[in-house]
Coordinates of C-alpha atoms in Angstrom, one line a residue:
M180 CA 39.6 -30.6 10.7
S181 CA 37.6 -31.0 6.7
D182 CA 37.9 -27.6 4.0
P183 CA 34.7 -25.8 3.9
Q184 CA 35.8 -25.6 0.0
A185 CA 37.0 -29.0 -0.5
M186 CA 33.7 -30.4 0.9
T187 CA 32.1 -27.6 -1.2
A188 CA 33.6 -29.1 -4.1
A189 CA 33.1 -32.3 -3.6
A190 CA 28.8 -32.0 -3.2
P191 CA 27.0 -33.2 -6.1
P192 CA 25.1 -31.0 -7.7
A193 CA 21.9 -29.5 -7.4
R194 CA 18.7 -31.8 -7.7
I195 CA 15.2 -31.1 -8.1
T196 CA 13.9 -33.4 -5.7
T197 CA 10.6 -31.6 -4.5
L198 CA 7.3 -30.0 -6.6
E199 CA 8.3 -26.6 -4.9
S200 CA 12.2 -26.5 -6.1
L201 CA 10.9 -28.0 -9.8
R202 CA 8.2 -24.6 -9.7
E203 CA 11.7 -22.5 -8.5
H204 CA 13.6 -24.0 -11.3
L205 CA 10.8 -23.5 -13.6
Q206 CA 10.6 -19.7 -12.2
W207 CA 14.4 -19.5 -13.3
A208 CA 13.9 -20.8 -16.4
I209 CA 11.2 -18.0 -17.4
E210 CA 13.5 -15.6 -16.0
L211 CA 17.1 -17.5 -18.7
E212 CA 14.8 -17.4 -21.3
H213 CA 13.5 -13.2 -21.0
A214 CA 17.3 -12.3 -20.0
T215 CA 18.3 -13.3 -23.6
L216 CA 15.7 -10.7 -25.3
P217 CA 17.0 -7.3 -24.3
P218 CA 21.1 -8.3 -25.7
Y219 CA 19.0 -10.0 -28.8
L220 CA 17.1 -6.7 -29.6
C221 CA 20.1 -4.0 -29.1
A222 CA 21.9 -6.1 -31.8
L223 CA 19.0 -5.9 -33.8
Y224 CA 17.1 -2.3 -33.8
S225 CA 20.9 -1.5 -34.1
L226 CA 21.6 -2.7 -38.1
D227 CA 20.0 -1.2 -40.6
P228 CA 18.4 -3.8 -42.4
A229 CA 19.5 -2.5 -45.9
R230 CA 23.1 -3.2 -45.4
N231 CA 22.2 -6.7 -43.4
P232 CA 19.2 -8.2 -44.0
E233 CA 21.2 -11.1 -43.5
A234 CA 22.0 -10.2 -39.8
V235 CA 18.6 -8.6 -39.4
R236 CA 16.4 -12.3 -40.0
A237 CA 19.2 -13.8 -38.1
V238 CA 18.7 -12.2 -35.3
G239 CA 14.9 -11.6 -35.7
S240 CA 14.1 -15.1 -35.7
V241 CA 16.1 -15.7 -32.7
F242 CA 14.6 -13.2 -30.8
A243 CA 10.8 -14.5 -32.0
E244 CA 12.2 -18.0 -30.6
E245 CA 13.3 -16.9 -27.6
M246 CA 9.8 -15.8 -27.1
L247 CA 8.7 -19.3 -28.2
H248 CA 10.8 -20.6 -25.4
L249 CA 9.4 -17.5 -22.6
A250 CA 6.4 -19.4 -23.2
L251 CA 7.1 -22.8 -23.3
A252 CA 8.5 -22.3 -19.8
A253 CA 5.4 -20.2 -18.9
N254 CA 2.9 -23.3 -19.8
L255 CA 5.6 -26.2 -18.1
L256 CA 5.0 -23.7 -15.0
N257 CA 1.5 -23.7 -14.9
A258 CA 1.0 -26.9 -16.1
V259 CA 2.7 -27.9 -12.2
G260 CA 0.8 -25.2 -10.5
G261 CA 3.1 -22.4 -10.6
R262 CA 2.8 -19.4 -11.1
P263 CA 4.8 -17.3 -13.7
R264 CA 6.1 -13.4 -12.2
L265 CA 6.9 -11.2 -15.6
D266 CA 6.3 -7.9 -14.0
V267 CA 8.9 -7.6 -11.2
P268 CA 12.0 -5.7 -10.6
E269 CA 13.9 -9.3 -11.3
M270 CA 13.4 -9.1 -14.3
L271 CA 15.2 -6.2 -15.3
P272 CA 18.6 -5.8 -13.5
P273 CA 21.3 -3.3 -14.6
H274 CA 23.7 -4.3 -17.6
P275 CA 25.6 -6.2 -17.6
R276 CA 24.3 -8.3 -15.7
R277 CA 24.4 -12.2 -15.4
L278 CA 22.4 -15.1 -17.1
P279 CA 20.4 -16.5 -13.8
H280 CA 21.8 -18.6 -12.0
G281 CA 24.2 -19.7 -15.0
D282 CA 28.1 -19.7 -14.8
R283 CA 29.5 -16.3 -13.5
S284 CA 32.1 -15.9 -16.3
L285 CA 29.2 -15.5 -18.8
R286 CA 28.1 -11.0 -18.4
L287 CA 25.1 -10.2 -20.5
S288 CA 26.0 -6.5 -22.1
L289 CA 23.7 -4.1 -24.1
V290 CA 25.8 -3.4 -27.0
P291 CA 25.1 -3.0 -30.3
F292 CA 25.9 -6.5 -33.1
G293 CA 29.2 -6.5 -34.2
A294 CA 32.2 -9.3 -32.9
E295 CA 31.3 -8.5 -28.8
A296 CA 27.8 -9.5 -29.5
I297 CA 28.6 -12.5 -31.7
E298 CA 31.0 -13.5 -28.8
T299 CA 28.2 -13.3 -26.7
F300 CA 25.1 -14.9 -28.4
L301 CA 27.3 -18.1 -29.0
R302 CA 28.4 -18.5 -25.6
I303 CA 24.4 -18.1 -24.9
E304 CA 23.5 -20.5 -27.4
R305 CA 27.0 -23.4 -26.3
P306 CA 25.7 -26.0 -27.2
A307 CA 26.5 -28.6 -24.5
P308 CA 29.3 -31.3 -25.2
P309 CA 28.6 -34.7 -25.1
G310 CA 28.2 -36.3 -21.6
A311 CA 27.9 -32.9 -19.8
P312 CA 25.8 -33.6 -16.8
A313 CA 22.9 -32.1 -16.0
E314 CA 22.9 -28.9 -13.6
A315 CA 20.2 -27.0 -12.1
D316 CA 22.3 -24.7 -10.8
G317 CA 25.6 -22.8 -11.8
Y318 CA 24.8 -24.3 -15.8
E319 CA 27.5 -23.9 -18.1
T320 CA 25.4 -24.3 -21.0
I321 CA 21.2 -23.9 -21.5
G322 CA 21.7 -27.9 -22.5
Q323 CA 22.6 -28.5 -19.1
F324 CA 20.3 -26.9 -17.4
Y325 CA 17.0 -28.2 -19.1
D326 CA 18.6 -31.8 -19.0
A327 CA 18.1 -31.3 -14.8
I328 CA 14.7 -29.6 -15.1
E329 CA 14.0 -33.2 -17.3
K330 CA 15.0 -35.2 -14.7
G331 CA 13.6 -34.0 -12.0
L332 CA 10.1 -34.1 -13.5
R333 CA 10.6 -37.6 -14.4
R334 CA 12.1 -38.8 -10.6
L335 CA 8.8 -36.8 -9.6
C336 CA 6.4 -38.7 -11.4
D337 CA 8.0 -41.9 -10.7
R338 CA 7.7 -40.5 -6.9
L339 CA 4.3 -38.4 -6.3
G340 CA 3.0 -39.5 -10.3
E341 CA 1.8 -37.5 -12.8
R342 CA -1.6 -36.4 -12.1
A343 CA -0.1 -35.1 -8.7
V344 CA 2.8 -33.5 -10.8
F345 CA 0.5 -32.2 -13.7
C346 CA -1.4 -30.6 -11.3
G347 CA -2.1 -26.8 -12.6
D348 CA -5.4 -25.6 -14.5
P349 CA -5.0 -26.9 -18.5
A350 CA -7.1 -23.3 -19.2
R351 CA -4.0 -21.5 -18.2
Q352 CA -2.3 -22.2 -21.4
V353 CA -1.0 -20.5 -24.1
T354 CA -0.9 -21.9 -27.4
S355 CA -0.3 -21.7 -31.2
A356 CA -4.3 -19.8 -31.6
H357 CA -2.5 -16.7 -29.3
F358 CA 1.3 -17.4 -31.1
R359 CA 2.0 -17.3 -34.4
N360 CA 5.4 -15.7 -35.1
S361 CA 8.1 -18.9 -34.9
A362 CA 8.8 -21.9 -37.1
G363 CA 8.8 -23.5 -33.6
R364 CA 5.7 -25.3 -32.0
L365 CA 3.6 -23.9 -29.2
I366 CA 2.5 -26.8 -26.8
A367 CA 0.0 -26.8 -24.7
V368 CA 1.4 -28.3 -21.5
T369 CA -0.8 -31.0 -20.4
G370 CA 1.7 -34.1 -19.0
L371 CA 4.9 -35.8 -18.9
A372 CA 4.7 -36.8 -22.5
S373 CA 3.7 -32.6 -23.7
A374 CA 6.5 -31.5 -21.3
L375 CA 8.8 -33.5 -22.7
D376 CA 8.1 -31.8 -25.9
A377 CA 8.5 -28.5 -24.6
L378 CA 11.6 -29.0 -23.2
K379 CA 12.8 -30.8 -26.8
E380 CA 11.6 -27.6 -28.8
I381 CA 13.8 -25.5 -26.6
V382 CA 16.6 -27.5 -26.4
E383 CA 17.2 -27.8 -30.5
Q384 CA 16.1 -24.7 -31.1
G385 CA 18.9 -23.3 -29.1
E386 CA 21.5 -25.8 -29.5
G387 CA 20.5 -28.5 -32.7
T388 CA 18.4 -31.8 -32.8
A389 CA 21.2 -34.1 -31.5
R390 CA 24.2 -33.0 -30.2
G391 CA 26.5 -32.8 -32.9
E392 CA 23.7 -31.8 -35.3
V393 CA 23.2 -28.1 -36.6
W394 CA 19.8 -28.5 -37.2
D395 CA 16.8 -27.8 -34.9
G396 CA 14.4 -30.0 -36.8
D397 CA 12.0 -26.9 -38.3
R398 CA 11.8 -25.4 -42.0
D399 CA 13.9 -22.0 -42.2
V400 CA 10.7 -19.7 -42.3
F401 CA 12.5 -17.1 -44.4
H402 CA 13.5 -19.6 -46.5
P403 CA 11.6 -23.1 -46.5
E404 CA 13.3 -25.0 -49.3
R405 CA 15.7 -24.7 -47.4
D406 CA 16.5 -26.5 -43.3
E407 CA 16.5 -24.4 -40.1
V408 CA 20.1 -24.6 -38.3
A409 CA 19.9 -23.9 -34.7
H410 CA 20.7 -20.8 -32.7
Y411 CA 24.3 -21.1 -31.8
Y412 CA 24.9 -22.5 -35.9
R413 CA 22.8 -19.1 -37.1
F414 CA 25.3 -16.5 -34.9
Q415 CA 28.1 -19.4 -36.8
E416 CA 26.6 -18.8 -40.0
L417 CA 27.1 -14.6 -39.5
K418 CA 30.7 -15.1 -37.2
L419 CA 31.9 -16.6 -40.4
G420 CA 30.0 -15.3 -43.2
R421 CA 29.2 -18.3 -44.8
R422 CA 25.5 -20.9 -44.3
Y423 CA 25.4 -24.6 -43.5
R424 CA 24.4 -26.8 -45.9
R425 CA 23.2 -30.6 -45.6
G426 CA 26.2 -32.3 -44.5
D427 CA 27.9 -29.7 -43.1
T428 CA 28.8 -30.5 -39.3
P429 CA 29.8 -28.5 -36.2
E430 CA 33.6 -30.2 -36.8
S431 CA 33.1 -28.7 -40.6
G432 CA 31.8 -26.0 -39.7
P433 CA 29.5 -24.5 -42.5
T434 CA 30.6 -24.9 -46.1
G435 CA 27.6 -23.2 -48.2
E436 CA 27.0 -19.8 -49.9
A437 CA 28.7 -17.1 -48.6
I438 CA 26.6 -14.7 -46.6
S439 CA 26.6 -11.1 -46.5
V440 CA 27.5 -8.7 -43.0
D441 CA 28.4 -5.3 -42.7
F442 CA 29.8 -5.1 -39.5
E443 CA 29.0 -1.2 -40.5
G444 CA 26.1 -1.4 -41.3
V445 CA 25.2 -0.5 -37.4
H446 CA 24.2 2.4 -35.4
P447 CA 27.5 3.0 -32.9
M448 CA 25.0 2.7 -30.2
R449 CA 26.6 3.6 -26.5
R450 CA 27.2 0.4 -24.5
D451 CA 24.8 -0.3 -21.7
P452 CA 23.6 3.0 -21.7
R453 CA 21.5 4.2 -18.8
R454 CA 18.5 7.1 -18.0
A455 CA 20.9 7.9 -15.3
D456 CA 23.6 9.2 -18.1
H457 CA 21.4 11.9 -19.3
A458 CA 19.4 14.8 -17.7
P459 CA 16.1 15.0 -16.9
G460 CA 14.3 16.5 -19.6
S461 CA 16.2 15.5 -21.9
A462 CA 15.3 14.4 -25.0
V463 CA 17.8 11.4 -24.8
R464 CA 16.4 10.8 -21.2
A465 CA 12.3 10.9 -22.4
A466 CA 12.8 8.5 -25.6
Q467 CA 14.4 6.5 -22.9
E468 CA 12.1 6.7 -20.3
E469 CA 9.0 6.4 -23.0
F470 CA 10.7 3.3 -24.5
D471 CA 11.6 1.7 -20.8
H472 CA 7.3 2.3 -20.3
T473 CA 6.5 0.1 -23.4
Y474 CA 9.0 -2.3 -22.4
C475 CA 7.4 -2.7 -19.2
A476 CA 3.8 -2.4 -20.5
V477 CA 5.1 -5.5 -22.3
L478 CA 5.9 -7.5 -19.4
H479 CA 2.8 -7.1 -17.5
L480 CA 0.5 -8.4 -20.5
L481 CA 2.8 -11.5 -20.6
D482 CA 2.1 -11.7 -17.3
E483 CA -1.4 -11.2 -17.4
A484 CA -1.1 -13.6 -20.3
F485 CA 0.5 -16.6 -18.3
N486 CA -1.6 -15.7 -15.5
G487 CA -5.0 -17.1 -16.4
T488 CA -5.3 -14.7 -19.9
P489 CA -3.7 -16.2 -22.9
S490 CA -5.0 -13.6 -25.1
M491 CA -3.7 -10.9 -23.9
L492 CA -0.5 -12.9 -25.4
A493 CA -1.4 -11.3 -29.3
V494 CA -1.4 -8.1 -27.4
A495 CA 2.6 -8.1 -25.8
I496 CA 3.2 -8.9 -29.7
G497 CA 1.6 -6.6 -30.9
S498 CA 3.3 -4.2 -28.4
M499 CA 6.9 -5.1 -29.5
Y500 CA 6.3 -3.2 -32.4
A501 CA 6.2 0.0 -30.4
L502 CA 9.5 -0.8 -28.9
K503 CA 11.1 -1.2 -32.5
A504 CA 10.1 2.3 -33.5
Q505 CA 11.0 3.2 -29.9
A506 CA 14.8 1.9 -29.9
Q507 CA 15.0 2.8 -33.8
A508 CA 15.0 6.6 -33.0
L509 CA 16.9 6.5 -29.6
M510 CA 19.9 5.3 -32.4
R511 CA 19.6 8.5 -34.3
M512 CA 20.3 10.5 -31.0
P513 CA 23.9 11.6 -31.2
D514 CA 25.5 11.0 -28.0
E515 CA 28.8 11.7 -26.5
D516 CA 32.2 10.7 -28.0
G517 CA 30.7 10.4 -31.4
M518 CA 28.2 7.4 -30.0
T519 CA 24.4 6.8 -30.1
A520 CA 21.7 6.5 -27.7
G521 CA 20.5 3.4 -26.8
P522 CA 17.4 1.5 -25.4
T523 CA 18.3 1.2 -21.1
F524 CA 15.5 -1.6 -20.3
E525 CA 15.5 -0.4 -16.8
Y526 CA 12.1 -1.3 -14.9
V527 CA 9.1 0.7 -14.3
P528 CA 7.4 0.4 -10.9
P529 CA 3.4 -0.1 -11.8
G530 CA 2.9 3.3 -9.6
E531 CA 4.9 4.8 -12.0
R532 CA 2.9 4.0 -15.1
G533 CA 0.1 6.0 -16.2
W534 CA -1.2 3.3 -18.6
R535 CA -2.0 1.1 -15.1
A536 CA -2.7 3.5 -12.6
G537 CA -5.5 2.1 -9.7
E538 CA -6.6 -0.7 -8.9
G539 CA -10.4 -2.8 -9.6
R540 CA -12.4 -2.1 -12.4
R541 CA -11.1 0.0 -14.9
I542 CA -10.0 0.9 -19.0
V543 CA -6.4 1.1 -19.7
V544 CA -5.6 2.6 -23.5
L545 CA -2.7 1.0 -24.7
R546 CA -0.3 3.6 -27.2
D547 CA -1.6 3.1 -30.3
G548 CA -2.7 -0.3 -29.3
P549 CA -6.0 -1.8 -28.2
Y550 CA -8.1 -0.6 -24.6
V551 CA -7.2 -3.6 -21.8
V552 CA -10.0 -4.0 -19.7
Y553 CA -9.7 -5.1 -16.4
G554 CA -11.9 -6.3 -13.4
G555 CA -14.1 -8.4 -15.0
I556 CA -16.2 -5.9 -16.1
P557 CA -19.4 -7.6 -18.4
L558 CA -19.3 -7.4 -22.0
R559 CA -22.4 -7.4 -24.2
R560 CA -24.0 -6.2 -27.6
K561 CA -26.4 -3.3 -28.0
S562 CA -28.1 -3.1 -30.7
K563 CA -30.7 -0.1 -31.6
I564 CA -34.1 -0.1 -32.3
V565 CA -35.5 1.8 -35.0
S566 CA -39.3 2.8 -36.1
A567 CA -40.1 1.9 -40.2
D568 CA -38.9 5.7 -40.4
N569 CA -35.1 5.0 -39.1
D570 CA -36.3 7.3 -35.9
A571 CA -33.8 6.1 -32.7
L572 CA -36.2 4.6 -30.5
T573 CA -34.3 2.6 -28.2
W574 CA -31.6 0.2 -27.3
K575 CA -32.0 -3.9 -27.5
T576 CA -29.6 -5.8 -25.3
G577 CA -28.0 -8.4 -26.8
E578 CA -26.1 -11.4 -25.5
D579 CA -23.2 -11.6 -23.1
L580 CA -20.1 -12.4 -24.6
P581 CA -17.4 -14.5 -23.1
T582 CA -14.5 -13.0 -21.7
E583 CA -12.0 -14.1 -19.0
D584 CA -11.5 -11.3 -16.0
V585 CA -8.8 -9.2 -17.9
Y586 CA -9.2 -8.7 -22.0
A587 CA -8.6 -6.2 -24.9
L588 CA -10.8 -4.8 -27.1
C589 CA -10.2 -3.6 -30.6
R590 CA -9.1 -0.3 -31.4
C591 CA -7.9 0.7 -34.3
G592 CA -11.5 -1.5 -36.5
H593 CA -9.2 -4.1 -38.3
S594 CA -9.0 -6.9 -35.8
G595 CA -10.1 -10.3 -37.5
S596 CA -12.2 -11.5 -34.2
K597 CA -13.6 -8.4 -33.8
P598 CA -14.4 -6.8 -31.3
F599 CA -11.6 -8.1 -29.8
C600 CA -7.7 -7.5 -30.6
D601 CA -5.4 -9.9 -32.3
G602 CA -2.4 -7.7 -33.1
T603 CA -3.1 -6.1 -36.4
H604 CA -3.0 -2.8 -34.8
A605 CA 0.6 -3.6 -35.0
V606 CA 0.9 -4.8 -38.6
I607 CA -0.8 -2.2 -40.3
G608 CA 0.8 0.4 -38.1
F609 CA -2.3 1.7 -36.2
D610 CA -2.0 6.0 -34.9
G611 CA -4.1 5.9 -31.7
T612 CA -2.8 9.3 -31.1
E613 CA -5.5 10.7 -28.2
A614 CA -7.1 14.6 -28.7
A615 CA -10.3 14.1 -26.8
P616 CA -11.0 17.2 -25.3
L617 CA -9.8 17.1 -21.2
R618 CA -11.8 20.0 -19.5
P619 CA -14.6 18.9 -17.2
Y620 CA -18.1 18.1 -18.3
K621 CA -19.5 21.4 -16.7
E622 CA -16.8 23.6 -18.1
L623 CA -17.7 22.5 -22.4
Q624 CA -22.0 21.8 -21.4
H625 CA -24.2 24.4 -22.9
V626 CA -27.7 24.9 -21.1
H627 CA -30.9 24.9 -22.3
D628 CA -33.6 25.4 -19.7
G629 CA -36.6 24.5 -20.2
V630 CA -40.0 24.0 -17.7
G631 CA -38.8 21.8 -15.0
I632 CA -36.0 21.1 -16.7
S633 CA -32.5 22.0 -18.0
A634 CA -30.7 20.2 -20.8
Q635 CA -27.4 19.8 -20.9
R636 CA -25.6 19.3 -23.8
V637 CA -21.4 19.1 -25.0
G638 CA -21.3 18.7 -28.6
E639 CA -18.0 17.3 -28.5
L640 CA -18.9 14.2 -27.0
C641 CA -21.5 13.6 -29.7
I642 CA -21.7 10.2 -31.7
H643 CA -24.2 11.4 -33.7
A644 CA -26.9 8.3 -32.4
A645 CA -29.8 10.8 -32.8
F646 CA -32.1 10.5 -29.9
C647 CA -32.3 13.3 -29.4
I648 CA -33.2 14.3 -33.1
G649 CA -36.8 12.6 -32.3
R650 CA -39.5 11.8 -34.8
T651 CA -41.0 15.8 -35.5
R652 CA -38.4 18.1 -34.0
P653 CA -35.2 17.6 -31.9
I654 CA -34.7 18.3 -28.3
A655 CA -33.5 22.1 -28.4
A656 CA -37.6 22.4 -30.1
M657 CA -39.0 20.4 -27.2
L658 CA -37.8 22.5 -24.6
A659 CA -40.5 25.0 -25.2
D660 CA -43.3 22.9 -24.2
T661 CA -42.4 21.3 -21.5
D662 CA -45.1 22.6 -19.4
D663 CA -46.5 19.1 -21.5
S664 CA -45.0 17.0 -19.0
D665 CA -45.5 14.2 -22.0
V666 CA -42.9 16.2 -23.7
R667 CA -40.6 16.5 -21.0
S668 CA -40.6 12.9 -19.6
D669 CA -40.1 12.5 -23.8
I670 CA -37.1 14.6 -23.5
M671 CA -35.5 12.3 -20.3
G672 CA -36.1 9.4 -21.6
R673 CA -34.6 10.8 -25.0
I674 CA -31.6 11.5 -23.0
D675 CA -31.2 8.6 -20.9
H676 CA -30.9 7.1 -24.2
C677 CA -27.6 9.3 -25.6
P678 CA -24.9 6.7 -25.1
S679 CA -22.0 9.2 -24.9
G680 CA -24.1 11.6 -22.1
S681 CA -23.5 14.5 -24.6
Y682 CA -26.8 15.1 -23.6
S683 CA -28.2 15.1 -19.9
Y684 CA -30.4 17.0 -17.8
A685 CA -30.8 18.5 -14.7
L686 CA -34.4 19.3 -12.5
E687 CA -33.5 23.3 -12.7
R688 CA -30.7 25.2 -13.9
G689 CA -27.0 24.5 -12.1
G690 CA -29.3 21.6 -9.8
E691 CA -28.0 18.0 -9.6
T692 CA -27.3 16.3 -12.9
I693 CA -29.9 13.3 -13.3
E694 CA -28.4 10.2 -14.8
A695 CA -30.0 6.7 -15.9
D696 CA -28.5 3.7 -13.4
L697 CA -26.4 2.4 -15.2
P698 CA -24.4 -0.9 -14.5
A699 CA -20.4 -1.4 -15.2
A700 CA -20.5 -2.5 -18.2
V701 CA -19.2 -2.4 -21.8
S702 CA -21.9 -2.5 -24.5
V703 CA -20.3 -3.2 -28.5
L704 CA -22.9 -1.2 -30.0
A705 CA -24.8 -1.4 -33.4
E706 CA -26.8 0.5 -35.0
E707 CA -29.2 0.4 -38.1
D708 CA -28.9 -1.9 -41.1
G709 CA -26.1 -3.5 -39.5
L710 CA -24.0 -0.6 -38.5
A711 CA -21.3 -0.9 -36.4
S712 CA -21.1 1.5 -33.9
A713 CA -19.0 2.4 -30.7
L714 CA -18.4 0.9 -27.2
W715 CA -20.4 1.9 -24.9
V716 CA -18.9 2.4 -21.6
T717 CA -21.2 2.8 -18.2
G718 CA -21.0 2.4 -14.5
E719 CA -18.5 5.3 -14.0
V720 CA -15.0 3.1 -15.2
P721 CA -12.4 4.8 -15.3
V722 CA -10.9 5.0 -18.1
H723 CA -7.1 5.9 -18.4
R724 CA -5.4 7.1 -21.1
A725 CA -2.3 6.1 -23.3
D726 CA -0.8 9.5 -22.9
G727 CA -1.1 9.6 -19.2
L728 CA -3.7 12.4 -19.1
P729 CA -7.4 12.5 -17.3
Q730 CA -9.8 11.4 -18.9
E731 CA -12.9 12.8 -17.6
T732 CA -14.8 9.5 -15.3
R733 CA -17.9 9.7 -16.0
N734 CA -21.2 7.8 -15.9
R735 CA -21.0 7.2 -19.4
V736 CA -18.7 7.6 -22.3
T737 CA -18.1 6.1 -26.2
L738 CA -15.3 4.2 -27.4
C739 CA -14.0 4.1 -30.5
R740 CA -13.7 1.1 -32.4
C741 CA -13.6 2.0 -36.2
G742 CA -9.9 3.3 -35.7
R743 CA -11.3 6.7 -37.7
S744 CA -12.7 8.8 -34.6
A745 CA -10.5 12.8 -34.2
N746 CA -11.5 12.3 -30.8
K747 CA -9.3 9.7 -29.5
P748 CA -10.2 7.3 -27.8
L749 CA -13.2 8.7 -28.0
C750 CA -15.9 8.0 -30.3
D751 CA -17.1 11.2 -32.9
G752 CA -19.5 9.1 -35.4
T753 CA -17.0 8.6 -38.0
H754 CA -17.7 4.8 -38.0
R755 CA -21.1 6.5 -39.7
E756 CA -19.3 8.3 -42.0
I757 CA -17.0 5.4 -43.2
G758 CA -20.0 2.6 -42.6
F759 CA -17.6 0.4 -40.7
R760 CA -18.7 -3.1 -39.7
D761 CA -17.6 -6.2 -38.0
E762 CA -16.9 -8.1 -41.1
R763 CA -13.9 -9.7 -40.9
T764 CA -11.0 -8.0 -42.4
P765 CA -8.4 -9.7 -44.1

């Protein structure tokens, strides 16, 4: 009787022979590229930039390129008709953890920058030895894993035909228009040639332009006068304290200028921190929970970006800037035994995320970021029509703006592609702290009665659109003459045009509020003289605040988009004071 273990050992390595198997392995590639991110981020955030500028540049550039590889893997999966999955618990198993489907002896931990971190990174990025076989599962090196994917792609194209293999929707490809944070190329995958280019880009940035070369084919993003070395050799430079120069080989090691690495200039973060190590309600636990919520928001945005909304990639990248501040704050919090706390990278289920509450049509306010609009809500322009004397008369509906089912609208006022978000909020350090009143409209309203009408007003919601002022006198003064039905009708019309719903009315005090029949829509408002105004949300679309507190859902709401309201996320009319316009911001 044969030995099953011997049979297993003699079995040929797994091969990619079906389109479904190819999709499965490309999802593994996404999981693989993502698995490197938490360890790299912990090392990066633990560094003191003043004492370790070279290490910050090296680790930061590798992280940016791993993000590029993640996007390339998603493009590959989309090109062959798959669906990238990122916002799932499998993306964030507890640390220490394995590299997905890789060498079982390699364990990834969350540790600060230092000798252990460098050795782990060298194991991750290790080039495949000459003649190493392709390995579709249990791979020893990442290059061997991608070799197996390449071979599978070629076999399937030979057998099924290129068109049958590359059956995905080209509109799902993310391109350099969405990702500009790397020296590498973000390739749209539309066929075998572009797929092979994408695989080559991933492997060369990791282990060199050819096995036996230290260079990755790009220019150094921080030193454009120099060629860039691949990831493995960047970590060798940090380990050996010297830079590679032309003529150096893997055998010679780096022989160029010295690099200063201060291994003491690092926050002593606790190894593999966990939320459960700290009491609920403690400062460290609260900060770790905040970090995990933000990181899962990034995963969610990446999931949206790779599943039909490529423009969300810039929003996801922008949200990563918040991670840096949160992680560095954790690393300044004292922990036991002279260590500091650190980020935990634990998965938060969607139902526990205040920023993603509910389903269907809704608007989510991201912390210090944009408004994310879900459910295919129409986006259009509306401009105010005024008289010769600049009296507000009505709103004119303009063109619909093309959107995807999910889209992000600028909240900081500085996007170069208004009204859409382009990630600028992260670069300028936008503070989107919310301060709008949470008490319901009925508790805040002031009521003024007339004949056959009861006008209700909440001053805190006013954006000074001026429909309540009129040509001669304001609504408050007109109520005395509402025994005249024409005056009463005029008041009703003006209130219907109030975009924020600061004014509303009933037919009698305490009666049912009468609202205009407004569609579910977001309108980009423009006032007189080309002045840009608020975002007018109509049709009882819920707005979910970043702080998780309940914002009352109303038939009409105006959201700030100049970034300067003292009533965020609601507009307070500051755009008029600062002369806010839609011109591109440098």
